[in-house]
Amino acid sequence: SSVWAQTAIKEKVASKEAILKARLEKFKDQKKAEITERVSNNLNRINEKHTQMMLKFLDRASIILGKLEVRVNSSTPDIKNAEAAKEAIALAKDAIASASAAVNTQAEKDYTITVTSEGRIKTDAQAIRKLLHDDLQAVRKIVIGAKQAVANAIRVAKSGKVEVPGPSTSSGLEK
């Protein structure tokens, strides 16, 4: 189903790009039209690249969490409090699942520039770019939350101390 969804997304983007191309052909300034088309393609490529990196990270975090869960379940001596660790792992799995859903939703979004007029194309492009930036930042914060949940699960498993991550927990990556 993931392959089908990606194909549907690419078809939707291609149809919007075709509409953009048809509108750009009407421009008097063809250099401006070429730049607009290139910017539009780059915005969609940036979204695809960032969402792929986030999904790759979430997959690695899931693998790490799986390894930790095996160690907790096998009662290795370095695990101090197995019950607290299992709770932290469950919370981390939930965080990864919600982050993964958010990233997949972000990957489905289309950032093809919608042309209103030749004179307003710069404003249109800036608005779409800002929308992409804001959307990626929001998803990035969710992914960072999942990362912190995994780190917390590892900490709880190693120390045996239950730590509830609050809003003051910061990775230093947020702006």
CSV table of C-alpha atoms in Angstrom, one decimal:
chain,number,residue,atom,x,y,z
A,1,SER,CA,0.0,0.0,0.0
A,2,SER,CA,3.0,2.3,0.6
A,3,VAL,CA,4.1,1.9,-3.0
A,4,TRP,CA,0.6,2.7,-4.2
A,5,ALA,CA,0.4,5.8,-2.0
A,6,GLN,CA,3.7,7.0,-3.3
A,7,THR,CA,2.6,6.5,-6.9
A,8,ALA,CA,-0.7,8.4,-6.2
A,9,ILE,CA,1.3,11.2,-4.6
A,10,LYS,CA,3.7,11.4,-7.6
A,11,GLU,CA,0.7,11.5,-10.0
A,12,LYS,CA,-0.9,14.3,-8.0
A,13,VAL,CA,2.3,16.3,-8.0
A,14,ALA,CA,2.8,15.6,-11.8
A,15,SER,CA,-0.7,16.9,-12.6
A,16,LYS,CA,-0.2,20.0,-10.5
A,17,GLU,CA,3.2,20.5,-12.2
A,18,ALA,CA,1.4,20.2,-15.6
A,19,ILE,CA,-1.1,22.9,-14.6
A,20,LEU,CA,1.8,25.1,-13.4
A,21,LYS,CA,3.7,24.6,-16.7
A,22,ALA,CA,0.6,25.5,-18.7
A,23,ARG,CA,0.2,28.8,-16.8
A,24,LEU,CA,3.9,29.5,-17.0
A,25,GLU,CA,3.8,29.2,-20.8
A,26,LYS,CA,1.5,32.3,-20.8
A,27,PHE,CA,4.2,34.4,-19.1
A,28,LYS,CA,5.7,37.2,-21.1
A,29,ASP,CA,9.0,36.8,-19.1
A,30,GLN,CA,10.1,33.2,-19.9
A,31,LYS,CA,13.2,33.5,-17.6
A,32,LYS,CA,10.8,34.2,-14.7
A,33,ALA,CA,8.8,31.2,-15.8
A,34,GLU,CA,11.8,28.9,-15.8
A,35,ILE,CA,12.9,30.1,-12.4
A,36,THR,CA,9.4,29.5,-11.0
A,37,GLU,CA,9.3,26.0,-12.4
A,38,ARG,CA,12.7,25.2,-10.9
A,39,VAL,CA,11.8,26.6,-7.5
A,40,SER,CA,8.5,24.6,-7.5
A,41,ASN,CA,10.3,21.4,-8.3
A,42,ASN,CA,12.9,22.1,-5.7
A,43,LEU,CA,10.3,22.6,-3.0
A,44,ASN,CA,8.8,19.2,-3.7
A,45,ARG,CA,12.2,17.6,-3.8
A,46,ILE,CA,13.1,19.2,-0.4
A,47,ASN,CA,9.9,17.8,1.1
A,48,GLU,CA,10.6,14.4,-0.2
A,49,LYS,CA,14.3,14.4,0.9
A,50,HIS,CA,13.5,15.6,4.4
A,51,THR,CA,10.6,13.2,5.0
A,52,GLN,CA,12.7,10.2,3.7
A,53,MET,CA,15.5,11.2,6.2
A,54,MET,CA,13.0,11.4,9.0
A,55,LEU,CA,11.5,8.0,8.2
A,56,LYS,CA,15.0,6.5,8.0
A,57,PHE,CA,15.7,7.9,11.4
A,58,LEU,CA,12.5,6.6,12.9
A,59,ASP,CA,13.2,3.1,11.4
A,60,ARG,CA,16.7,3.2,13.2
A,61,ALA,CA,15.0,4.3,16.4
A,62,SER,CA,12.6,1.4,16.2
A,63,ILE,CA,15.4,-1.0,15.7
A,64,ILE,CA,17.3,0.4,18.7
A,65,LEU,CA,14.1,0.2,20.8
A,66,GLY,CA,13.6,-3.4,19.6
A,67,LYS,CA,17.1,-4.4,20.8
A,68,LEU,CA,16.5,-2.7,24.1
A,69,GLU,CA,13.2,-4.5,24.5
A,70,VAL,CA,14.9,-7.9,23.9
A,71,ARG,CA,17.5,-7.0,26.6
A,72,VAL,CA,14.8,-6.0,29.0
A,73,ASN,CA,12.7,-9.1,28.4
A,74,SER,CA,15.8,-11.4,28.8
A,75,SER,CA,16.5,-9.8,32.2
A,76,THR,CA,20.2,-9.0,31.5
A,77,PRO,CA,22.0,-7.8,34.7
A,78,ASP,CA,22.5,-4.2,33.3
A,79,ILE,CA,18.7,-3.6,33.3
A,80,LYS,CA,17.9,-2.2,36.7
A,81,ASN,CA,14.1,-1.9,36.7
A,82,ALA,CA,12.4,-4.0,34.0
A,83,GLU,CA,8.8,-2.9,34.7
A,84,ALA,CA,9.7,0.8,34.4
A,85,ALA,CA,11.8,0.1,31.3
A,86,LYS,CA,8.8,-1.7,29.7
A,87,GLU,CA,6.6,1.3,30.4
A,88,ALA,CA,9.2,3.7,28.9
A,89,ILE,CA,9.5,1.4,25.8
A,90,ALA,CA,5.8,1.4,25.3
A,91,LEU,CA,5.7,5.2,25.5
A,92,ALA,CA,8.6,5.4,23.0
A,93,LYS,CA,6.9,3.1,20.6
A,94,ASP,CA,3.8,5.3,20.8
A,95,ALA,CA,5.9,8.3,20.1
A,96,ILE,CA,7.6,6.7,17.1
A,97,ALA,CA,4.2,5.6,15.7
A,98,SER,CA,2.7,9.1,16.0
A,99,ALA,CA,5.9,10.6,14.5
A,100,SER,CA,5.9,8.1,11.7
A,101,ALA,CA,2.2,9.0,10.9
A,102,ALA,CA,3.0,12.7,11.0
A,103,VAL,CA,6.0,12.2,8.6
A,104,ASN,CA,3.9,10.1,6.2
A,105,THR,CA,1.2,12.8,6.2
A,106,GLN,CA,3.9,15.3,5.5
A,107,ALA,CA,5.3,13.2,2.6
A,108,GLU,CA,1.9,13.3,1.0
A,109,LYS,CA,1.7,17.1,0.8
A,110,ASP,CA,2.3,18.9,-2.4
A,111,TYR,CA,4.2,22.2,-2.6
A,112,THR,CA,3.8,23.0,-6.3
A,113,ILE,CA,3.5,26.8,-6.6
A,114,THR,CA,0.0,28.0,-7.4
A,115,VAL,CA,0.3,30.9,-9.9
A,116,THR,CA,-2.2,33.7,-9.4
A,117,SER,CA,-0.5,36.2,-11.8
A,118,GLU,CA,2.9,36.9,-13.3
A,119,GLY,CA,3.3,40.0,-11.1
A,120,ARG,CA,2.5,38.1,-7.9
A,121,ILE,CA,4.6,35.0,-8.6
A,122,LYS,CA,7.4,36.0,-6.2
A,123,THR,CA,4.9,36.4,-3.4
A,124,ASP,CA,3.2,33.1,-4.3
A,125,ALA,CA,6.6,31.3,-4.3
A,126,GLN,CA,7.5,32.8,-0.9
A,127,ALA,CA,4.2,31.8,0.6
A,128,ILE,CA,4.6,28.1,-0.5
A,129,ARG,CA,8.2,28.1,0.7
A,130,LYS,CA,7.2,29.4,4.1
A,131,LEU,CA,4.4,26.8,4.3
A,132,LEU,CA,6.9,24.0,3.5
A,133,HIS,CA,9.3,25.4,6.1
A,134,ASP,CA,6.7,25.6,8.8
A,135,ASP,CA,5.3,22.2,8.0
A,136,LEU,CA,8.7,20.6,8.1
A,137,GLN,CA,9.6,22.3,11.4
A,138,ALA,CA,6.3,21.0,13.0
A,139,VAL,CA,7.0,17.5,11.9
A,140,ARG,CA,10.7,17.8,13.0
A,141,LYS,CA,9.6,18.7,16.5
A,142,ILE,CA,7.4,15.5,16.6
A,143,VAL,CA,10.4,13.4,15.5
A,144,ILE,CA,12.6,15.0,18.1
A,145,GLY,CA,10.0,14.1,20.7
A,146,ALA,CA,10.2,10.5,19.5
A,147,LYS,CA,14.0,10.6,19.7
A,148,GLN,CA,13.8,11.9,23.3
A,149,ALA,CA,11.3,9.2,24.2
A,150,VAL,CA,13.7,6.5,22.9
A,151,ALA,CA,16.6,8.1,24.8
A,152,ASN,CA,14.4,8.2,28.0
A,153,ALA,CA,13.6,4.5,27.6
A,154,ILE,CA,17.3,3.7,27.4
A,155,ARG,CA,18.0,5.9,30.4
A,156,VAL,CA,15.2,4.2,32.5
A,157,ALA,CA,16.4,0.7,31.5
A,158,LYS,CA,20.0,1.5,32.5
A,159,SER,CA,19.4,3.5,35.7
A,160,GLY,CA,16.1,2.0,36.9
A,161,LYS,CA,14.9,5.6,37.7
A,162,VAL,CA,11.6,6.6,36.2
A,163,GLU,CA,12.0,9.9,34.5
A,164,VAL,CA,9.0,11.7,33.0
A,165,PRO,CA,10.2,13.9,30.2
A,166,GLY,CA,8.5,17.3,30.6
A,167,PRO,CA,8.4,20.4,28.4
A,168,SER,CA,11.7,21.5,29.7
A,169,THR,CA,13.5,18.5,28.1
A,170,SER,CA,15.4,20.0,25.1
A,171,SER,CA,17.8,18.5,22.6
A,172,GLY,CA,19.2,21.9,21.8
A,173,LEU,CA,18.1,21.4,18.1
A,174,GLU,CA,14.9,23.6,18.3
A,175,LYS,CA,15.2,27.2,17.1
